PDB file of C-alpha atoms in Angstrom:
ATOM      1  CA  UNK X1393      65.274  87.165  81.336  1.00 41.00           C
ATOM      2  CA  UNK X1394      65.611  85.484  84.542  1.00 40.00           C
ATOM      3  CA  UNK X1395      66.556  81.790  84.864  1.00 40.00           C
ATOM      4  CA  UNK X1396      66.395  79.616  88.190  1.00 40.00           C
ATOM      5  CA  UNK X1397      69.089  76.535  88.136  1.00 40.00           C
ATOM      6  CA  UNK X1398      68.364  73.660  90.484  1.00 43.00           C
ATOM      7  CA  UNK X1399      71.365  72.303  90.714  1.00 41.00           C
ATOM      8  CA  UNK X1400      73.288  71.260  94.012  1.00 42.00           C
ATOM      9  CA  UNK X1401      76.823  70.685  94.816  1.00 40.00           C
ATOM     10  CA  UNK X1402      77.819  68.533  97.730  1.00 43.00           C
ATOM     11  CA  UNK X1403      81.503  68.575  98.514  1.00 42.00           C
ATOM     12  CA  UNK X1404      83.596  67.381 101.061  1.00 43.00           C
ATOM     13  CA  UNK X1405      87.780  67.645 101.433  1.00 42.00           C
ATOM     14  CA  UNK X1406      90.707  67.215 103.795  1.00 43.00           C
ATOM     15  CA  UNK X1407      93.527  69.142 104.047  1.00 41.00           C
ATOM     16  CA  UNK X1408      96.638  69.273 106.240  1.00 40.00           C
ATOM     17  CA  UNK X1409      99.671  71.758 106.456  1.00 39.00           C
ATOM     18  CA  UNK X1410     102.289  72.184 108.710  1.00 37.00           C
ATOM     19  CA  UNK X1411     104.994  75.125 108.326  1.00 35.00           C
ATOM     20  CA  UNK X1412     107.811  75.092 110.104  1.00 33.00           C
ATOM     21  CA  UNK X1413     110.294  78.210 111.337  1.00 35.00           C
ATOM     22  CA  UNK X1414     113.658  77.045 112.383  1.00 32.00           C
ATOM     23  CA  UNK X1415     114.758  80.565 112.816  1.00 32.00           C
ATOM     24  CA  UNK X1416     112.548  81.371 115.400  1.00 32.00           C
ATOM     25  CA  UNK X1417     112.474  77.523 116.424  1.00 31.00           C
ATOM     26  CA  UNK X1418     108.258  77.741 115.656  1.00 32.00           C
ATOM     27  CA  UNK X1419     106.802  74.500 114.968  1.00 33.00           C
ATOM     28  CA  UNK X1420     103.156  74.634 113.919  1.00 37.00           C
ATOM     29  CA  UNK X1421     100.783  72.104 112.857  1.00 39.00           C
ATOM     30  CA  UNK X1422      97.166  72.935 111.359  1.00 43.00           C
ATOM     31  CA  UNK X1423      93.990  70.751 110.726  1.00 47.00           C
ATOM     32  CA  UNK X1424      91.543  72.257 108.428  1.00 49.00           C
ATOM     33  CA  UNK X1425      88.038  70.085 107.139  1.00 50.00           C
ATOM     34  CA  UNK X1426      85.582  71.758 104.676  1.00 52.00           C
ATOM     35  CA  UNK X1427      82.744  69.410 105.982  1.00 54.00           C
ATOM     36  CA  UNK X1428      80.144  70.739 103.548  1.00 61.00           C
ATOM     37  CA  UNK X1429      79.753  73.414 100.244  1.00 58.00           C
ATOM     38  CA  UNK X1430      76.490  73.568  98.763  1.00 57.00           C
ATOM     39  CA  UNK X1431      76.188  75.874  95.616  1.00 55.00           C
ATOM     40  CA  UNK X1432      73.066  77.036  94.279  1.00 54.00           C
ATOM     41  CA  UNK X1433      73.473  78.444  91.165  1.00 53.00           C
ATOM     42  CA  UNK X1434      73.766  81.625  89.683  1.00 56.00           C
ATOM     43  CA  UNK X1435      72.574  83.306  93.253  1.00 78.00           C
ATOM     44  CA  UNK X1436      74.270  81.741  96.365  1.00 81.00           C
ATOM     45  CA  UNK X1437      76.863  79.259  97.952  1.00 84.00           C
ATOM     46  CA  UNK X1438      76.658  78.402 101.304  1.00 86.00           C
ATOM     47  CA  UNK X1439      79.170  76.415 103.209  1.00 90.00           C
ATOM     48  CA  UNK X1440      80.882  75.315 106.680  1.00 92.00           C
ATOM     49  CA  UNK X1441      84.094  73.862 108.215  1.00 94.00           C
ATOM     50  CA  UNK X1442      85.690  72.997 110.818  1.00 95.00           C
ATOM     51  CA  UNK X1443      89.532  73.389 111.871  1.00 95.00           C
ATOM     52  CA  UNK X1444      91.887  72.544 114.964  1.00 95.00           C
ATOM     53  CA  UNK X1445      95.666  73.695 115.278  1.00 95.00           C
ATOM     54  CA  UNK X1446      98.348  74.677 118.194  1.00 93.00           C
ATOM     55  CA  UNK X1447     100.677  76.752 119.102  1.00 90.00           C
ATOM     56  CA  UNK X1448     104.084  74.826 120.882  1.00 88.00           C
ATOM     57  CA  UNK X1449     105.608  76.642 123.753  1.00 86.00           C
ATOM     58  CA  UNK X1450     108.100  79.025 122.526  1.00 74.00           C
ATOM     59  CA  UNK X1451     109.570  82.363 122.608  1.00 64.00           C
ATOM     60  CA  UNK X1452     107.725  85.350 121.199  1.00 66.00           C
ATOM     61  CA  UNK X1453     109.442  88.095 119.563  1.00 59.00           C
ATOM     62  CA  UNK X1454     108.013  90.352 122.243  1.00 61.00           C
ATOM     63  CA  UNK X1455     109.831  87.915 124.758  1.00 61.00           C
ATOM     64  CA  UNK X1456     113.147  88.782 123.598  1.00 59.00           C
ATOM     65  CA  UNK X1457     112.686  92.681 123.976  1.00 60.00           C
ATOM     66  CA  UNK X1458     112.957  94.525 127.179  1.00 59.00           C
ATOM     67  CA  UNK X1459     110.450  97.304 127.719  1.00 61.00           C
ATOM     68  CA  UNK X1460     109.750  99.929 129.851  1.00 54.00           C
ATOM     69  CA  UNK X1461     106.781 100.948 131.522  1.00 53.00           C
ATOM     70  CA  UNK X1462     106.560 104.370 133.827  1.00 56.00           C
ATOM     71  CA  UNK X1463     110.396 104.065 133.649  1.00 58.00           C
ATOM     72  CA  UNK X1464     110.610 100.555 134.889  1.00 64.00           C
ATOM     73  CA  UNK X1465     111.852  97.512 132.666  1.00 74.00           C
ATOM     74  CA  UNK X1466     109.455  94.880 131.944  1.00 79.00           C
ATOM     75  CA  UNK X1467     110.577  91.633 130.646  1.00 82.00           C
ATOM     76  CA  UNK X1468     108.744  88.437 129.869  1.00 84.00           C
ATOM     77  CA  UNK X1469     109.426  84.846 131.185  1.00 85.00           C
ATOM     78  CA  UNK X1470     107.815  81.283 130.597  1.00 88.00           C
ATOM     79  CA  UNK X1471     105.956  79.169 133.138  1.00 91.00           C
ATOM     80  CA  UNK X1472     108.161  76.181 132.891  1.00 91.00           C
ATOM     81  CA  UNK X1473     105.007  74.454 133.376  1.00 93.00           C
ATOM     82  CA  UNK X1474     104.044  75.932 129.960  1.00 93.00           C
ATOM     83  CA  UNK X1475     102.008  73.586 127.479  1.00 94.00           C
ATOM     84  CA  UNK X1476     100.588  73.999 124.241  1.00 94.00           C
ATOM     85  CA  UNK X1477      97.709  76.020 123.415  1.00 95.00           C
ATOM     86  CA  UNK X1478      95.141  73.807 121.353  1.00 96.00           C
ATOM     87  CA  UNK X1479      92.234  75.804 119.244  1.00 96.00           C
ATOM     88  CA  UNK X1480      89.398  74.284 117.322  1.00 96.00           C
ATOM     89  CA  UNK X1481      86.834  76.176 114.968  1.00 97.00           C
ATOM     90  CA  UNK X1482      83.453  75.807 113.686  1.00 96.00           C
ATOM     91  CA  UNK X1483      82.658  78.467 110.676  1.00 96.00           C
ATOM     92  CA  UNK X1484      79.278  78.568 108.248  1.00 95.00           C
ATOM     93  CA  UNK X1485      78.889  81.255 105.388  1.00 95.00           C
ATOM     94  CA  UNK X1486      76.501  82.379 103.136  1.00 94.00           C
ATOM     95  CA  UNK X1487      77.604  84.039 100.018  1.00 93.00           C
ATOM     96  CA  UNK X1488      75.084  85.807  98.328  1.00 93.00           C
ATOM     97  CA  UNK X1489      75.369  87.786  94.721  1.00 90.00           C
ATOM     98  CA  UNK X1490      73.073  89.303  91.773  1.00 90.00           C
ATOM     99  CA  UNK X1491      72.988  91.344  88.940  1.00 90.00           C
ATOM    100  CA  UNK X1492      71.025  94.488  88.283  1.00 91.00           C
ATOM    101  CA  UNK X1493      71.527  95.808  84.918  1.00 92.00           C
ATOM    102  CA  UNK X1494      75.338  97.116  84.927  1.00 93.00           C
ATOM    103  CA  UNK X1495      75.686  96.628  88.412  1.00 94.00           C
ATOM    104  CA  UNK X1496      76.333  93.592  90.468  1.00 94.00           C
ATOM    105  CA  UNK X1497      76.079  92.973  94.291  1.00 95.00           C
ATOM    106  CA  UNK X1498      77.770  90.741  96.542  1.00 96.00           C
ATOM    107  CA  UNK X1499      76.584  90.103 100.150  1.00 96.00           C
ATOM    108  CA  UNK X1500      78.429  87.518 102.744  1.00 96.00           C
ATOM    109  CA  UNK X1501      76.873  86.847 105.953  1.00 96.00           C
ATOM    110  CA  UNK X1502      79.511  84.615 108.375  1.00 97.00           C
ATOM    111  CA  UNK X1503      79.538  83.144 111.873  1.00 97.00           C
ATOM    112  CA  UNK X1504      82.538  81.620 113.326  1.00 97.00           C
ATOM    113  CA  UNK X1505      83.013  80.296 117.020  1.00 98.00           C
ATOM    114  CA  UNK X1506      86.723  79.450 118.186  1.00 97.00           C
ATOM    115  CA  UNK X1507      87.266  77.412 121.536  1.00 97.00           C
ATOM    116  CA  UNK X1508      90.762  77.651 122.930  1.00 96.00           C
ATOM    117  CA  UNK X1509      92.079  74.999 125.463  1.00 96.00           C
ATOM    118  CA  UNK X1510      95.262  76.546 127.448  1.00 95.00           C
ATOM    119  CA  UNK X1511      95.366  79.890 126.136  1.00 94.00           C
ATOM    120  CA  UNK X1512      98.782  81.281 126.575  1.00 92.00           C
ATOM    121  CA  UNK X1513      98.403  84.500 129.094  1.00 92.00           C
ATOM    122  CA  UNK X1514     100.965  87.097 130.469  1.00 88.00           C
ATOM    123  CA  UNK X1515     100.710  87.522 134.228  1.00 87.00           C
ATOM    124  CA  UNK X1516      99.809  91.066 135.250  1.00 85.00           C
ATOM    125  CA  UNK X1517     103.891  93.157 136.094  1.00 84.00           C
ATOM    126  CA  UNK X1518     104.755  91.755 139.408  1.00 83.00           C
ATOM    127  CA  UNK X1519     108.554  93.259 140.746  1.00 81.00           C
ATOM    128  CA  UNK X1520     111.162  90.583 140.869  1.00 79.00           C
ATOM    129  CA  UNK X1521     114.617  90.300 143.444  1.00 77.00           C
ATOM    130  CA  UNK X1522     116.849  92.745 140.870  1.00 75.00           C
ATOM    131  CA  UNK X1523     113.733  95.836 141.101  1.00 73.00           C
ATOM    132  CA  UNK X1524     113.133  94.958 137.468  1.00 78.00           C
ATOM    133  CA  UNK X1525     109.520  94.257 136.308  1.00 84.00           C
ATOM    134  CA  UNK X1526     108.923  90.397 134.976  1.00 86.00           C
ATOM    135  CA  UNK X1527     105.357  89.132 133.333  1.00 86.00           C
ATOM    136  CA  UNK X1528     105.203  85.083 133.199  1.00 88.00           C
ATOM    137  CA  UNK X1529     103.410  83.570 129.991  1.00 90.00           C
ATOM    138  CA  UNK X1530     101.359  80.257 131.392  1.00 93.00           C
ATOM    139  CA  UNK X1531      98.175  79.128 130.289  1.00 94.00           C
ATOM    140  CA  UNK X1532      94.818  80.249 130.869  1.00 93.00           C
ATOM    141  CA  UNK X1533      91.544  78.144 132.172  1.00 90.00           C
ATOM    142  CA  UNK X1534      90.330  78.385 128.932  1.00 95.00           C
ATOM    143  CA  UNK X1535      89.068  80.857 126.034  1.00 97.00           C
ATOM    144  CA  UNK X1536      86.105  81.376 123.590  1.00 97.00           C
ATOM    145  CA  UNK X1537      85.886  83.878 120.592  1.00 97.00           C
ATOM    146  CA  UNK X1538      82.373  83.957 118.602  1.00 98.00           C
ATOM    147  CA  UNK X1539      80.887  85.921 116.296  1.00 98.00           C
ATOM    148  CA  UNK X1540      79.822  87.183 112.820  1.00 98.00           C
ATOM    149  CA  UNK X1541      80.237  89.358 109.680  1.00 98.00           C
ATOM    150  CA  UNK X1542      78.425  90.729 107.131  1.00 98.00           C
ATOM    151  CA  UNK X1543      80.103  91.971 104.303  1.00 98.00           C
ATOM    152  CA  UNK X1544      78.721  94.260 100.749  1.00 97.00           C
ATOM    153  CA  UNK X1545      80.136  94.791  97.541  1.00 97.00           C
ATOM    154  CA  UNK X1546      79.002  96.519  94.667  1.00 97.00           C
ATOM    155  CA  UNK X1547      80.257  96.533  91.576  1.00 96.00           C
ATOM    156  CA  UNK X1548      79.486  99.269  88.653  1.00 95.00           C
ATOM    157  CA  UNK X1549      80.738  97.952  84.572  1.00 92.00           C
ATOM    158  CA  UNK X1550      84.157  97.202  86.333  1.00 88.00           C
ATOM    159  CA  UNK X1551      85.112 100.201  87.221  1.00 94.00           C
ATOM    160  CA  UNK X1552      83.313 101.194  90.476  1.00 97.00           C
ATOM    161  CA  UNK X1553      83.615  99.393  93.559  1.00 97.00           C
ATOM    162  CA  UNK X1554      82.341  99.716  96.908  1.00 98.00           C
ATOM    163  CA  UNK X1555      82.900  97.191  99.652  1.00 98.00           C
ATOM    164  CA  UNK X1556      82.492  97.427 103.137  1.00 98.00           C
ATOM    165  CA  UNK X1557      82.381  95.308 106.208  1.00 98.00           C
ATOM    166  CA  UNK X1558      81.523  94.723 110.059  1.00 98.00           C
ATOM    167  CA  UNK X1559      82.144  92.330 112.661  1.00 98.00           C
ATOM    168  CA  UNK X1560      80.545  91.479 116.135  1.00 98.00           C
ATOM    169  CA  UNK X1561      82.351  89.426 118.378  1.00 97.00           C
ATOM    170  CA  UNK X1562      83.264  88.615 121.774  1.00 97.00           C
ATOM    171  CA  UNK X1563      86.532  87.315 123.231  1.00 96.00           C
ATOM    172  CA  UNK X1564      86.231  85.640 126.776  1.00 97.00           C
ATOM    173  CA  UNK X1565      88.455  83.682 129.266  1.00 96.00           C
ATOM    174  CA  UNK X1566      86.261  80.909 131.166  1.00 96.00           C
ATOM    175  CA  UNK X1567      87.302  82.087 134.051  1.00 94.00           C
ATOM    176  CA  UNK X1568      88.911  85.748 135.402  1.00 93.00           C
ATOM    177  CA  UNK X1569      92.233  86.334 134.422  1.00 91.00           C
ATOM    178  CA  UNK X1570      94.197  88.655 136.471  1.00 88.00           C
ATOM    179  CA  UNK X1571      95.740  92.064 134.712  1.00 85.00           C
ATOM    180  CA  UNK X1572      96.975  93.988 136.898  1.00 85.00           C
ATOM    181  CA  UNK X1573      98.919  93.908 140.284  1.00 81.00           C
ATOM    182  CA  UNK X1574      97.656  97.164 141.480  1.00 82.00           C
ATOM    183  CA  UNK X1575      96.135  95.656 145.087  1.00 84.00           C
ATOM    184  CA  UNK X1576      96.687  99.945 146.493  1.00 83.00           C
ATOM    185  CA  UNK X1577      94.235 101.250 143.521  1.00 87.00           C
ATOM    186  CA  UNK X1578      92.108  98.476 142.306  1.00 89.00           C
ATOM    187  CA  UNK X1579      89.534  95.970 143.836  1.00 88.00           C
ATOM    188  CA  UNK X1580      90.061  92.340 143.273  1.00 83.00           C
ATOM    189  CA  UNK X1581      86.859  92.530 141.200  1.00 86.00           C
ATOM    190  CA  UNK X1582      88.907  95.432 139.187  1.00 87.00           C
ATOM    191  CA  UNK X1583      92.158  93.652 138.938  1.00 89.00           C
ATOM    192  CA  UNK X1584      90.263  90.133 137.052  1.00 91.00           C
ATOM    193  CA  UNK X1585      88.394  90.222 133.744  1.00 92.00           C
ATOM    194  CA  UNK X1586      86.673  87.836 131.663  1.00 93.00           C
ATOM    195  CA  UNK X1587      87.277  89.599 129.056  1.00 94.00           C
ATOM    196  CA  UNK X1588      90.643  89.101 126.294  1.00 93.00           C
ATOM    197  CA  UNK X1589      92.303  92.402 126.538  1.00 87.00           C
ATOM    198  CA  UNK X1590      92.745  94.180 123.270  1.00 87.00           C
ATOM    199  CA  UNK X1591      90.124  92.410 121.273  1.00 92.00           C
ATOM    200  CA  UNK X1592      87.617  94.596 119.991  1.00 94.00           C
ATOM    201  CA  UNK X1593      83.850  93.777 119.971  1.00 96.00           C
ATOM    202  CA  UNK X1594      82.536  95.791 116.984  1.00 97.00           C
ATOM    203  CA  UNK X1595      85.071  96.374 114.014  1.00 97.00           C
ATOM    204  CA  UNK X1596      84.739  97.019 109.968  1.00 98.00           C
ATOM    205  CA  UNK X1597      86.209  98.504 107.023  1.00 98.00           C
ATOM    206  CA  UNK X1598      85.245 100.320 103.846  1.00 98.00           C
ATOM    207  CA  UNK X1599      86.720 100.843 100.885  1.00 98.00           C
ATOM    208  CA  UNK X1600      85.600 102.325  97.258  1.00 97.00           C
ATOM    209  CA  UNK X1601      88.283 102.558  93.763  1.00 97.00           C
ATOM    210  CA  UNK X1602      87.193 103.803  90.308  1.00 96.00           C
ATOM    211  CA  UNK X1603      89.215 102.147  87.667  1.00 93.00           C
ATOM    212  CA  UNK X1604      89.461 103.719  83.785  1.00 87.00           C
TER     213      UNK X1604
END
C-alpha cells in the first residue's frame, strides 16, 4: 500500500555560538539562520540557510614552523595591516528517501555558495635581508566558493550499506592573486591565478559495510 501525506512543516530558528581558544589566542564568532525547512512527508525534506562568521587575525600553527623549500627556509609573517576575514553562506538541500521492499534509498541533492570578504592569502616566497625565505599573510580582493553535491545511500534489512558521494565546485579570488616570484621562468600571466590553490573542483567518496 502506498499512502501520500499532505502535510507541511514551516520552520524557522536562530542560533549563535562562539568558541573560544585561549591557547592558541583564537577568538571566533559564528552566525548561523535556518531561514526555511519544509518537510513533506514520508518522501522528502527540503530546506535552506544562511550563515556569516570570521576569522580574527592571528597566528596559524603553520606560522610558527620554519620550513624548507629546495634547501631554503621559508617562514611566514603578518601584514600588520592584517584584518579579519568575514564569510557569509547561502545553502538549499533536498533530501530525498523511499522504500522498496527490504531496501531503502536515500538521495541528497545540495548547493551551497560562500562569499569571502578579505580572504587571508600568503604572498608568493620573496628572499628577505638574512637570505632566508619569508611569505606575508594579508588579505585578498575578495573570494567566492560555489557549488553542489549529490549524495546515494542504500540500505539492504540493516545490514548492507552503500553510500557514495560527489562534489562540483569552484574556488575563485575576484581578482589574480600572485603565487609565485619566479619573474626568470614564468610570465606575469603565469605567476597570477584566479584560482584558490589546492581546492579541488571535482571530489567524492564511497563507502559500503555489511553488518551481521
Amino acid at each position: 500500500m502506498h499512502r501520500t501525506s499532505g502535510k507541511m512543516i514551516n520552520g524557522a530558528s536562530l542560533s549563535v555560538g562562539v568558541s573560544i581558544k585561549t591557547a592558541l589566542w583564537i577568538r571566533l564568532f559564528s552566525v548561523h539562520v535556518p531561514m526555511c525547512a519544509i518537510i513533506r512527508q514520508p518522501t522528502s525534506i527540503s530546506g535552506c540557510s544562511y550563515a556569516e562568521g570570521f576569522r580574527a587575525p592571528q597566528a596559524f600553527d603553520e606560522d610558527l614552523h620554519i620550513s624548507n623549500v629546495g634547501g631554503a627556509r621559508v617562514s611566514i609573517v603578518r601584514d600588520p595591516n592584517l584584518k579579519e576575514e568575514r564569510s557569509r553562506s547561502v545553502n538549499g538541500s533536498v533530501d530525498w528517501y523511499h522504500y522498496f521492499g527490504d531496501f531503502q534509498v536515500n538521495m541528497l541533492l545540495e548547493g551551497f555558495y560562500t562569499k569571502l570578504s578579505d580572504p587571508f592569502v600568503l604572498s608568493a616566497p620573496v628572499e628577505s635581508e638574512n637570505g632566508s625565505l619569508v611569505q606575508t599573510r594579508s588579505n585578498g580582493s575578495g573570494a567566492k566558493v560555489y557549488g553542489s553535491t549529490l549524495e546515494g545511500k542504500i540500505v539492504w534489512r540493516n545490514k548492507v550499506q552503500i553510500q557514495a558521494g560527489i562534489t562540483v565546485q569552484r574556488s575563485l579570488y575576484d581578482e589574480p592573486e600572485e603565487w609565485s616570484a619566479d619573474k626568470e621562468h614564468l610570465t606575469d600571466a603565469e605567476r597570477y591565478s584566479d584560482k584558490i590553490l589546492r581546492t579541488p573542483n571535482l571530489y567524492g567518496y564511497f563507502t559500503a559495510s555489511y553488518t551481521r
